[in-house]
Amino acid sequence: MTVYDVAIVGAGPAGSCAAIAARHAGARVLLLDRAEFPRDKACGDGIAAHALDVLAELGVPDPVAGYAPVPVLRMVGPGGGAVARALPRPAYTVPRRVFDARLLTEAVATGAEVRTHTVRHLDVRDDLVEIDGEFAARAVVGADGAGSVVRRALGFAPNPPGHLALAIRGYAPARPGGGQPSRCPAAAWAAHPGAGPVGDGSANIGYGELLRGRPVSRAHLLDRLFALLPGVDPAAVTGLRAHHLPLSTRRPPPGRGRIVLAGDALSLINPFTGEGIFYAVLSGALAGDAALAGQEAATRYTASLRSRLGRHLRHSRAAAWLASRRWVVDRAIRAADRDQRVFAALVDLGLGDGLLDGRTLGRIAAGR
Ligand SMILES: Cc1cc2nc3c(=O)[nH]c(=O)nc-3n(C[C@H](O)[C@H](O)[C@H](O)COP(=O)(O)OP(=O)(O)OC[C@H]3O[C@@H](n4cnc5c(N)ncnc54)[C@H](O)[C@@H]3O)c2cc1C
């Protein structure tokens, strides 16, 4: 059996970026995914500028080529107030079928070996990890998404109620003029109608809710989605697909020994917006690099993750706690409408690695 330096489970944004980073560091890399690419993934398809920064550092050639920048971001509060402003830096709506395939193509170009394989079992030995008795590596990156098998193999529980959301998305004919992507700074996901024009005549629409211990059915999500987007004809919507979002407010340890977790597998989804691609590409890159340390992979990864995202994750958890009060969200929307710097701070917090600074808090508290 060939022993790889690094085996990566899952070839989504986290897995492909882990592969690219590990290849840049000179490792022999195996990338496993149960799906044949290109493949779809339930997502709002929003790619923030912060994610593009990470991809540029990794040398991924223009991952959003051919898609127009999103001109305006609209945030809607639970009380109905809204703000629509130009984003400080451009974001894009790129279908995941296209975006993820581009990242995987780059991982292959850097020399990663890709296999279609559904991972079921990990065996940790003294000097390596065996995968399903078929593959072996000195370190493993679990980038296998919200239902991560690698996380389960480590004995880490899934996110509990209150820290897990369920969202559905589909593609509707775009409104004339393109419409504006809409993101609710999630009064804890009570309502998250999104509508992002893809640029091919369709718009990505979505709705998600925080799970609180009671089952939420697909029919309920669809009811809410179409209630919040009354102009959309349900019969014209295609590609409806729901998926879990493990929020960053409750994360397992980043790994143990030779095994580390990245992206959704590590519950890295912004509780404020439901965005996870920036975290996936960043944590994937850090994990792929740390994996070269073999038995010390988890220690090295924990340190790099803390130094790169630790403060931000503490701030976004505090922001999510505040945003669970509807009036706070309404005031934040009002403040963002009046003050471009507040808007920019909320965007950075919700789409990237921003902090909840004193000025922003003050403006929200003052209700202006
Ligand atoms: C409805 C919805 C809307 C969203 N909108 C946005 C948005 O607009 N912007 C944003 O930034 N984020 C958004 N997110 C979050 C975003 O989709 C995730 O954070 C992102 O996909 C995480 O990337 P990942 O690489 O960690 O996992 P994934 O993209 O889920 O990739 C995991 C990969 O692992 C593979 N896999 C799983 N199990 C196994 C196994 N046992 N063996 C082998 N392979 C396996 C899967 O096939 C998959 O390819 C949204 C999520 C949802 C549900």
CSV table of C-alpha atoms and ligand atoms in Angstrom, one decimal:
chain,number,residue,atom,x,y,z
A,1,MET,CA,0.0,0.0,0.0
A,2,THR,CA,1.4,3.4,-0.9
A,3,VAL,CA,1.9,5.7,2.1
A,4,TYR,CA,1.0,9.3,1.3
A,5,ASP,CA,2.3,12.2,3.3
A,6,VAL,CA,-1.2,13.6,3.5
A,7,ALA,CA,-4.6,12.1,2.7
A,8,ILE,CA,-7.6,14.5,2.5
A,9,VAL,CA,-11.2,13.4,2.8
A,10,GLY,CA,-13.5,15.6,0.8
A,11,ALA,CA,-12.7,17.7,-2.2
A,12,GLY,CA,-14.9,20.8,-1.5
A,13,PRO,CA,-13.3,24.2,-1.0
A,14,ALA,CA,-11.6,23.1,2.3
A,15,GLY,CA,-10.2,19.8,0.8
A,16,SER,CA,-8.9,21.3,-2.5
A,17,CYS,CA,-7.2,24.1,-0.6
A,18,ALA,CA,-5.7,21.7,1.9
A,19,ALA,CA,-4.4,19.7,-1.1
A,20,ILE,CA,-2.9,22.8,-2.8
A,21,ALA,CA,-1.2,24.0,0.4
A,22,ALA,CA,0.2,20.5,1.1
A,23,ARG,CA,1.5,20.2,-2.4
A,24,HIS,CA,3.1,23.6,-2.2
A,25,ALA,CA,4.9,22.4,0.9
A,26,GLY,CA,6.2,19.4,-1.1
A,27,ALA,CA,3.9,16.6,0.3
A,28,ARG,CA,2.7,13.6,-1.6
A,29,VAL,CA,-1.1,14.1,-1.5
A,30,LEU,CA,-4.1,11.9,-1.9
A,31,LEU,CA,-7.5,13.6,-2.2
A,32,LEU,CA,-10.6,11.4,-1.8
A,33,ASP,CA,-14.2,12.4,-2.5
A,34,ARG,CA,-17.3,10.3,-2.7
A,35,ALA,CA,-18.6,12.4,-5.6
A,36,GLU,CA,-17.5,12.6,-9.2
A,37,PHE,CA,-16.7,16.3,-10.1
A,38,PRO,CA,-18.1,18.6,-11.2
A,39,ARG,CA,-20.8,18.2,-8.5
A,40,ASP,CA,-23.4,20.4,-7.0
A,41,LYS,CA,-23.5,21.5,-3.4
A,42,ALA,CA,-26.5,23.2,-1.7
A,43,CYS,CA,-25.2,26.7,-1.2
A,44,GLY,CA,-26.0,30.4,-1.8
A,45,ASP,CA,-23.0,30.4,-4.1
A,46,GLY,CA,-21.7,33.7,-2.5
A,47,ILE,CA,-17.9,34.0,-2.7
A,48,ALA,CA,-16.6,36.8,-0.5
A,49,ALA,CA,-13.5,38.9,-1.3
A,50,HIS,CA,-11.9,37.4,1.8
A,51,ALA,CA,-12.1,33.9,0.3
A,52,LEU,CA,-10.6,35.3,-3.0
A,53,ASP,CA,-7.6,36.7,-1.0
A,54,VAL,CA,-6.8,33.3,0.4
A,55,LEU,CA,-7.2,31.7,-3.1
A,56,ALA,CA,-4.9,34.3,-4.6
A,57,GLU,CA,-2.2,33.5,-1.9
A,58,LEU,CA,-2.6,29.8,-2.9
A,59,GLY,CA,-2.0,30.8,-6.5
A,60,VAL,CA,-5.5,29.6,-7.8
A,61,PRO,CA,-6.0,31.3,-11.1
A,62,ASP,CA,-9.1,33.5,-11.1
A,63,PRO,CA,-11.7,31.2,-9.5
A,64,VAL,CA,-14.5,33.6,-10.3
A,65,ALA,CA,-13.6,34.3,-14.0
A,66,GLY,CA,-16.6,34.9,-16.2
A,67,TYR,CA,-18.9,36.0,-13.3
A,68,ALA,CA,-19.8,39.6,-12.7
A,69,PRO,CA,-19.2,41.1,-9.3
A,70,VAL,CA,-22.2,41.5,-7.0
A,71,PRO,CA,-22.9,45.2,-7.1
A,72,VAL,CA,-24.9,45.7,-3.9
A,73,LEU,CA,-25.5,43.7,-0.7
A,74,ARG,CA,-28.9,44.1,0.8
A,75,MET,CA,-29.4,43.2,4.5
A,76,VAL,CA,-33.0,42.9,5.9
A,77,GLY,CA,-33.8,43.0,9.6
A,78,PRO,CA,-36.5,41.0,11.2
A,79,GLY,CA,-38.6,44.2,11.7
A,80,GLY,CA,-38.5,44.8,7.9
A,81,GLY,CA,-35.9,47.6,7.9
A,82,ALA,CA,-33.3,47.1,5.1
A,83,VAL,CA,-30.0,48.5,4.0
A,84,ALA,CA,-28.5,48.2,0.5
A,85,ARG,CA,-25.0,49.4,-0.1
A,86,ALA,CA,-22.1,48.7,-2.4
A,87,LEU,CA,-19.8,46.1,-0.9
A,88,PRO,CA,-16.4,47.6,0.2
A,89,ARG,CA,-14.8,44.9,-2.0
A,90,PRO,CA,-16.5,42.8,-4.7
A,91,ALA,CA,-18.1,39.5,-4.0
A,92,TYR,CA,-19.4,37.0,-6.6
A,93,THR,CA,-22.1,34.5,-7.0
A,94,VAL,CA,-20.6,31.4,-8.7
A,95,PRO,CA,-22.5,28.1,-8.8
A,96,ARG,CA,-20.6,25.6,-6.6
A,97,ARG,CA,-20.6,23.1,-9.5
A,98,VAL,CA,-18.3,25.5,-11.3
A,99,PHE,CA,-16.4,27.0,-8.3
A,100,ASP,CA,-15.5,23.7,-6.6
A,101,ALA,CA,-14.4,22.1,-9.9
A,102,ARG,CA,-12.1,25.0,-10.5
A,103,LEU,CA,-10.4,24.6,-7.1
A,104,LEU,CA,-10.1,20.8,-7.7
A,105,THR,CA,-8.6,21.4,-11.1
A,106,GLU,CA,-5.9,23.5,-9.5
A,107,ALA,CA,-5.3,20.9,-6.8
A,108,VAL,CA,-4.7,18.3,-9.6
A,109,ALA,CA,-2.5,20.8,-11.5
A,110,THR,CA,-0.3,21.1,-8.4
A,111,GLY,CA,0.2,17.3,-8.4
A,112,ALA,CA,-2.5,16.0,-5.9
A,113,GLU,CA,-3.8,12.5,-6.8
A,114,VAL,CA,-7.6,12.4,-6.8
A,115,ARG,CA,-9.8,9.3,-6.3
A,116,THR,CA,-13.5,8.8,-6.1
A,117,HIS,CA,-14.1,6.9,-2.9
A,118,THR,CA,-16.5,7.1,0.0
A,119,VAL,CA,-14.5,7.0,3.2
A,120,ARG,CA,-16.1,4.9,6.0
A,121,HIS,CA,-13.4,4.0,8.5
A,122,LEU,CA,-10.1,5.3,9.8
A,123,ASP,CA,-7.5,3.2,11.7
A,124,VAL,CA,-4.9,5.2,13.6
A,125,ARG,CA,-1.6,3.2,13.9
A,126,ASP,CA,1.7,4.3,15.5
A,127,ASP,CA,3.1,6.0,12.5
A,128,LEU,CA,0.2,6.4,10.0
A,129,VAL,CA,-3.5,6.4,9.5
A,130,GLU,CA,-5.2,3.7,7.4
A,131,ILE,CA,-8.3,4.6,5.5
A,132,ASP,CA,-10.8,1.7,4.8
A,133,GLY,CA,-7.8,-0.7,4.6
A,134,GLU,CA,-7.1,0.7,1.1
A,135,PHE,CA,-5.1,3.9,1.6
A,136,ALA,CA,-2.5,5.1,4.2
A,137,ALA,CA,-1.1,8.5,5.1
A,138,ARG,CA,1.1,10.1,7.7
A,139,ALA,CA,-1.6,12.6,8.3
A,140,VAL,CA,-5.3,13.0,7.4
A,141,VAL,CA,-7.3,16.2,6.8
A,142,GLY,CA,-11.1,15.7,7.4
A,143,ALA,CA,-12.7,18.2,4.9
A,144,ASP,CA,-15.8,16.1,4.4
A,145,GLY,CA,-18.4,18.7,5.3
A,146,ALA,CA,-21.3,18.9,7.7
A,147,GLY,CA,-21.8,15.2,8.2
A,148,SER,CA,-18.1,14.5,8.6
A,149,VAL,CA,-17.1,10.8,8.9
A,150,VAL,CA,-13.6,11.9,10.0
A,151,ARG,CA,-15.0,14.0,12.9
A,152,ARG,CA,-17.1,11.0,14.0
A,153,ALA,CA,-14.0,8.8,13.8
A,154,LEU,CA,-12.3,11.2,16.2
A,155,GLY,CA,-15.2,10.8,18.6
A,156,PHE,CA,-16.3,14.4,18.3
A,157,ALA,CA,-20.1,14.9,18.6
A,158,PRO,CA,-22.1,16.8,15.9
A,159,ASN,CA,-23.2,20.3,16.8
A,160,PRO,CA,-26.1,20.3,19.3
A,161,PRO,CA,-29.4,22.2,18.9
A,162,GLY,CA,-28.9,25.9,18.9
A,163,HIS,CA,-25.6,25.6,17.0
A,164,LEU,CA,-26.8,23.9,13.9
A,165,ALA,CA,-28.9,25.3,11.1
A,166,LEU,CA,-30.7,23.8,8.1
A,167,ALA,CA,-31.1,25.7,4.9
A,168,ILE,CA,-32.6,25.1,1.5
A,169,ARG,CA,-31.6,26.8,-1.8
A,170,GLY,CA,-32.8,26.7,-5.4
A,171,TYR,CA,-32.5,28.6,-8.7
A,172,ALA,CA,-35.3,30.9,-9.8
A,173,PRO,CA,-35.5,33.0,-13.0
A,174,ALA,CA,-33.7,36.3,-12.2
A,175,ARG,CA,-35.8,39.4,-12.0
A,176,PRO,CA,-35.3,42.0,-14.7
A,177,GLY,CA,-32.4,44.2,-13.7
A,178,GLY,CA,-30.7,41.3,-11.9
A,179,GLY,CA,-32.1,42.0,-8.4
A,180,GLN,CA,-29.8,42.4,-5.4
A,181,PRO,CA,-28.3,39.6,-3.4
A,182,SER,CA,-30.0,39.7,0.0
A,183,ARG,CA,-28.5,38.5,3.3
A,184,CYS,CA,-30.3,38.8,6.6
A,185,PRO,CA,-27.7,39.1,9.3
A,186,ALA,CA,-29.5,36.2,10.8
A,187,ALA,CA,-31.5,37.0,13.8
A,188,ALA,CA,-30.0,33.6,14.5
A,189,TRP,CA,-31.3,32.2,11.3
A,190,ALA,CA,-35.0,33.0,12.1
A,191,ALA,CA,-35.1,34.3,8.5
A,192,HIS,CA,-32.5,34.2,5.8
A,193,PRO,CA,-34.0,34.8,2.5
A,194,GLY,CA,-31.3,35.2,-0.1
A,195,ALA,CA,-31.5,36.0,-3.8
A,196,GLY,CA,-28.2,36.2,-5.6
A,197,PRO,CA,-28.2,36.7,-9.4
A,198,VAL,CA,-25.8,34.2,-10.9
A,199,GLY,CA,-25.5,36.0,-14.2
A,200,ASP,CA,-26.9,33.3,-16.4
A,201,GLY,CA,-30.5,34.4,-16.2
A,202,SER,CA,-31.1,32.6,-12.9
A,203,ALA,CA,-30.9,33.7,-9.2
A,204,ASN,CA,-29.9,31.6,-6.2
A,205,ILE,CA,-32.7,31.8,-3.6
A,206,GLY,CA,-32.5,30.4,-0.2
A,207,TYR,CA,-33.9,30.2,3.3
A,208,GLY,CA,-32.5,28.7,6.5
A,209,GLU,CA,-33.3,28.3,10.2
A,210,LEU,CA,-31.5,27.6,13.4
A,211,LEU,CA,-32.5,24.1,14.6
A,212,ARG,CA,-33.6,24.2,18.3
A,213,GLY,CA,-34.3,20.5,18.9
A,214,ARG,CA,-37.5,20.2,17.0
A,215,PRO,CA,-37.5,18.7,13.5
A,216,VAL,CA,-37.8,21.2,10.6
A,217,SER,CA,-39.3,19.7,7.5
A,218,ARG,CA,-38.5,20.5,3.9
A,219,ALA,CA,-42.1,21.6,3.4
A,220,HIS,CA,-41.7,24.1,6.2
A,221,LEU,CA,-38.5,25.5,4.7
A,222,LEU,CA,-40.2,25.8,1.3
A,223,ASP,CA,-43.3,27.5,2.8
A,224,ARG,CA,-41.1,30.1,4.5
A,225,LEU,CA,-38.9,30.6,1.4
A,226,PHE,CA,-41.8,31.3,-0.9
A,227,ALA,CA,-43.6,33.4,1.7
A,228,LEU,CA,-40.5,35.7,2.0
A,229,LEU,CA,-40.0,35.8,-1.8
A,230,PRO,CA,-43.6,36.3,-3.0
A,231,GLY,CA,-42.5,37.3,-6.5
A,232,VAL,CA,-41.1,33.9,-7.2
A,233,ASP,CA,-43.1,31.2,-8.9
A,234,PRO,CA,-42.5,27.9,-7.1
A,235,ALA,CA,-43.1,26.0,-10.3
A,236,ALA,CA,-40.2,27.8,-12.0
A,237,VAL,CA,-37.6,27.0,-9.3
A,238,THR,CA,-35.1,24.2,-10.0
A,239,GLY,CA,-32.3,22.5,-8.0
A,240,LEU,CA,-34.0,22.7,-4.6
A,241,ARG,CA,-31.6,21.2,-2.1
A,242,ALA,CA,-31.3,21.4,1.7
A,243,HIS,CA,-28.2,20.9,3.8
A,244,HIS,CA,-27.0,21.3,7.4
A,245,LEU,CA,-24.8,24.2,8.5
A,246,PRO,CA,-22.8,23.5,11.7
A,247,LEU,CA,-22.2,27.0,13.2
A,248,SER,CA,-18.9,28.2,14.6
A,249,THR,CA,-20.5,29.0,17.9
A,250,ARG,CA,-19.8,25.3,18.9
A,251,ARG,CA,-16.7,23.8,17.4
A,252,PRO,CA,-15.0,20.5,18.3
A,253,PRO,CA,-11.2,20.5,18.8
A,254,PRO,CA,-9.4,21.1,15.5
A,255,GLY,CA,-8.0,17.6,15.5
A,256,ARG,CA,-6.0,15.0,17.4
A,257,GLY,CA,-2.5,13.8,16.6
A,258,ARG,CA,-2.3,13.0,12.9
A,259,ILE,CA,-5.9,13.9,12.1
A,260,VAL,CA,-7.2,17.5,11.6
A,261,LEU,CA,-10.6,18.9,10.6
A,262,ALA,CA,-11.2,21.8,8.2
A,263,GLY,CA,-14.2,23.8,6.9
A,264,ASP,CA,-17.7,22.6,7.8
A,265,ALA,CA,-16.3,19.4,9.3
A,266,LEU,CA,-14.9,21.7,12.0
A,267,SER,CA,-18.2,23.7,12.3
A,268,LEU,CA,-16.7,26.7,10.6
A,269,ILE,CA,-19.8,28.5,9.5
A,270,ASN,CA,-20.5,32.1,10.3
A,271,PRO,CA,-23.4,32.2,12.8
A,272,PHE,CA,-24.2,35.7,11.6
A,273,THR,CA,-24.6,35.0,7.9
A,274,GLY,CA,-24.3,31.3,7.2
A,275,GLU,CA,-21.2,31.8,5.1
A,276,GLY,CA,-18.6,29.1,5.2
A,277,ILE,CA,-16.5,29.3,2.1
A,278,PHE,CA,-14.0,31.8,3.4
A,279,TYR,CA,-13.4,29.7,6.5
A,280,ALA,CA,-13.2,26.5,4.4
A,281,VAL,CA,-10.5,27.8,2.1
A,282,LEU,CA,-8.5,29.4,4.9
A,283,SER,CA,-8.8,26.5,7.4
A,284,GLY,CA,-8.1,24.0,4.5
A,285,ALA,CA,-4.9,25.9,3.6
A,286,LEU,CA,-3.8,25.9,7.2
A,287,ALA,CA,-4.7,22.3,7.7
A,288,GLY,CA,-2.9,21.2,4.5
A,289,ASP,CA,0.3,23.0,5.6
A,290,ALA,CA,0.1,21.7,9.2
A,291,ALA,CA,-0.5,18.1,8.0
A,292,LEU,CA,3.1,17.8,7.0
A,293,ALA,CA,4.0,17.7,10.7
A,294,GLY,CA,2.6,14.1,10.9
A,295,GLN,CA,2.0,13.2,14.6
A,296,GLU,CA,2.3,16.9,15.5
A,297,ALA,CA,-0.3,18.0,12.8
A,298,ALA,CA,-3.1,18.8,15.3
A,299,THR,CA,-0.8,20.8,17.6
A,300,ARG,CA,0.6,22.9,14.7
A,301,TYR,CA,-2.9,23.4,13.2
A,302,THR,CA,-4.5,24.4,16.4
A,303,ALA,CA,-1.8,27.1,16.9
A,304,SER,CA,-2.1,28.5,13.3
A,305,LEU,CA,-5.9,28.5,13.4
A,306,ARG,CA,-5.9,30.3,16.7
A,307,SER,CA,-3.5,32.9,15.5
A,308,ARG,CA,-5.3,33.5,12.2
A,309,LEU,CA,-9.0,33.3,13.3
A,310,GLY,CA,-9.2,33.1,17.1
A,311,ARG,CA,-10.1,36.7,17.8
A,312,HIS,CA,-12.5,36.9,15.0
A,313,LEU,CA,-14.3,33.7,16.1
A,314,ARG,CA,-14.7,35.1,19.6
A,315,HIS,CA,-16.1,38.3,18.2
A,316,SER,CA,-18.5,36.6,15.8
A,317,ARG,CA,-19.8,34.4,18.6
A,318,ALA,CA,-20.5,37.5,20.7
A,319,ALA,CA,-22.2,39.1,17.6
A,320,ALA,CA,-24.4,36.1,17.1
A,321,TRP,CA,-25.4,36.2,20.8
A,322,LEU,CA,-26.3,39.8,20.4
A,323,ALA,CA,-28.1,39.2,17.1
A,324,SER,CA,-30.4,36.6,18.7
A,325,ARG,CA,-32.3,39.7,20.0
A,326,ARG,CA,-34.4,41.0,17.1
A,327,TRP,CA,-34.2,44.6,18.2
A,328,VAL,CA,-30.4,44.5,18.1
A,329,VAL,CA,-30.5,43.3,14.5
A,330,ASP,CA,-33.0,46.0,13.6
A,331,ARG,CA,-30.8,48.7,15.2
A,332,ALA,CA,-27.7,47.3,13.4
A,333,ILE,CA,-29.5,47.6,10.1
A,334,ARG,CA,-30.5,51.1,10.9
A,335,ALA,CA,-26.9,52.0,11.9
A,336,ALA,CA,-25.5,50.4,8.7
A,337,ASP,CA,-28.0,52.3,6.6
A,338,ARG,CA,-26.8,55.6,8.1
A,339,ASP,CA,-23.1,54.9,8.3
A,340,GLN,CA,-20.9,53.2,5.7
A,341,ARG,CA,-18.3,52.3,8.2
A,342,VAL,CA,-20.8,50.3,10.3
A,343,PHE,CA,-22.0,48.6,7.1
A,344,ALA,CA,-18.4,47.7,6.2
A,345,ALA,CA,-17.7,46.4,9.7
A,346,LEU,CA,-20.8,44.1,9.6
A,347,VAL,CA,-19.8,42.8,6.2
A,348,ASP,CA,-16.3,42.0,7.5
A,349,LEU,CA,-17.7,40.3,10.5
A,350,GLY,CA,-20.2,38.3,8.5
A,351,LEU,CA,-18.2,37.4,5.4
A,352,GLY,CA,-14.6,37.5,6.5
A,353,ASP,CA,-12.5,37.8,9.6
A,354,GLY,CA,-13.6,41.2,11.0
A,355,LEU,CA,-14.0,42.2,14.6
A,356,LEU,CA,-16.9,43.8,16.5
A,357,ASP,CA,-15.1,47.1,17.2
A,358,GLY,CA,-16.2,49.6,19.8
A,359,ARG,CA,-17.3,52.2,17.3
A,360,THR,CA,-19.7,49.8,15.6
A,361,LEU,CA,-21.1,48.6,18.9
A,362,GLY,CA,-21.5,52.2,20.0
A,363,ARG,CA,-23.4,53.2,16.8
A,364,ILE,CA,-25.7,50.1,17.1
A,365,ALA,CA,-26.3,50.8,20.8
A,366,ALA,CA,-27.1,54.4,20.1
A,367,GLY,CA,-29.6,53.3,17.4
A,368,ARG,CA,-28.1,55.6,14.8
B,1,LIG,C1,-28.3,26.5,1.7
B,1,LIG,C2,-26.9,27.0,2.0
B,1,LIG,C3,-26.4,28.2,1.6
B,1,LIG,C4,-25.1,28.6,1.8
B,1,LIG,N1,-24.7,29.8,1.3
B,1,LIG,C5,-23.4,30.1,1.4
B,1,LIG,C6,-22.9,31.3,0.7
B,1,LIG,O1,-23.6,31.9,-0.1
B,1,LIG,N2,-21.6,31.6,0.9
B,1,LIG,C7,-20.7,30.9,1.7
B,1,LIG,O2,-19.6,31.2,1.9
B,1,LIG,N3,-21.2,29.7,2.3
B,1,LIG,C8,-22.5,29.3,2.2
B,1,LIG,N4,-22.9,28.2,2.7
B,1,LIG,C9,-21.9,27.3,3.5
B,1,LIG,C10,-21.0,26.6,2.5
B,1,LIG,O3,-21.8,25.9,1.6
B,1,LIG,C11,-20.1,25.6,3.3
B,1,LIG,O4,-19.5,26.3,4.4
B,1,LIG,C12,-19.0,25.1,2.4
B,1,LIG,O5,-19.5,24.2,1.4
B,1,LIG,C13,-17.9,24.3,3.2
B,1,LIG,O6,-17.0,23.8,2.4
B,1,LIG,P1,-16.3,22.4,2.8
B,1,LIG,O7,-15.2,22.1,1.8
B,1,LIG,O8,-15.9,22.4,4.3
B,1,LIG,O9,-17.4,21.3,2.7
B,1,LIG,P2,-18.3,20.8,1.4
B,1,LIG,O10,-18.3,21.9,0.5
B,1,LIG,O11,-19.5,20.3,2.0
B,1,LIG,O12,-17.4,19.6,0.8
B,1,LIG,C14,-17.3,18.4,1.5
B,1,LIG,C15,-16.9,17.3,0.4
B,1,LIG,O13,-16.7,16.1,1.1
B,1,LIG,C16,-17.3,15.0,0.4
B,1,LIG,N5,-17.5,13.9,1.3
B,1,LIG,C17,-18.4,13.9,2.3
B,1,LIG,N6,-18.4,12.8,3.0
B,1,LIG,C18,-17.5,12.0,2.4
B,1,LIG,C19,-16.9,10.7,2.6
B,1,LIG,N7,-17.4,9.9,3.7
B,1,LIG,N8,-16.0,10.2,1.8
B,1,LIG,C20,-15.5,11.0,0.8
B,1,LIG,N9,-15.9,12.2,0.6
B,1,LIG,C21,-16.9,12.8,1.3
B,1,LIG,C22,-18.5,15.6,-0.3
B,1,LIG,O14,-18.8,14.9,-1.4
B,1,LIG,C23,-18.0,17.1,-0.6
B,1,LIG,O15,-17.5,17.2,-1.9
B,1,LIG,C24,-24.2,27.7,2.5
B,1,LIG,C25,-24.7,26.5,3.0
B,1,LIG,C26,-26.0,26.1,2.7
B,1,LIG,C27,-26.5,24.8,3.2
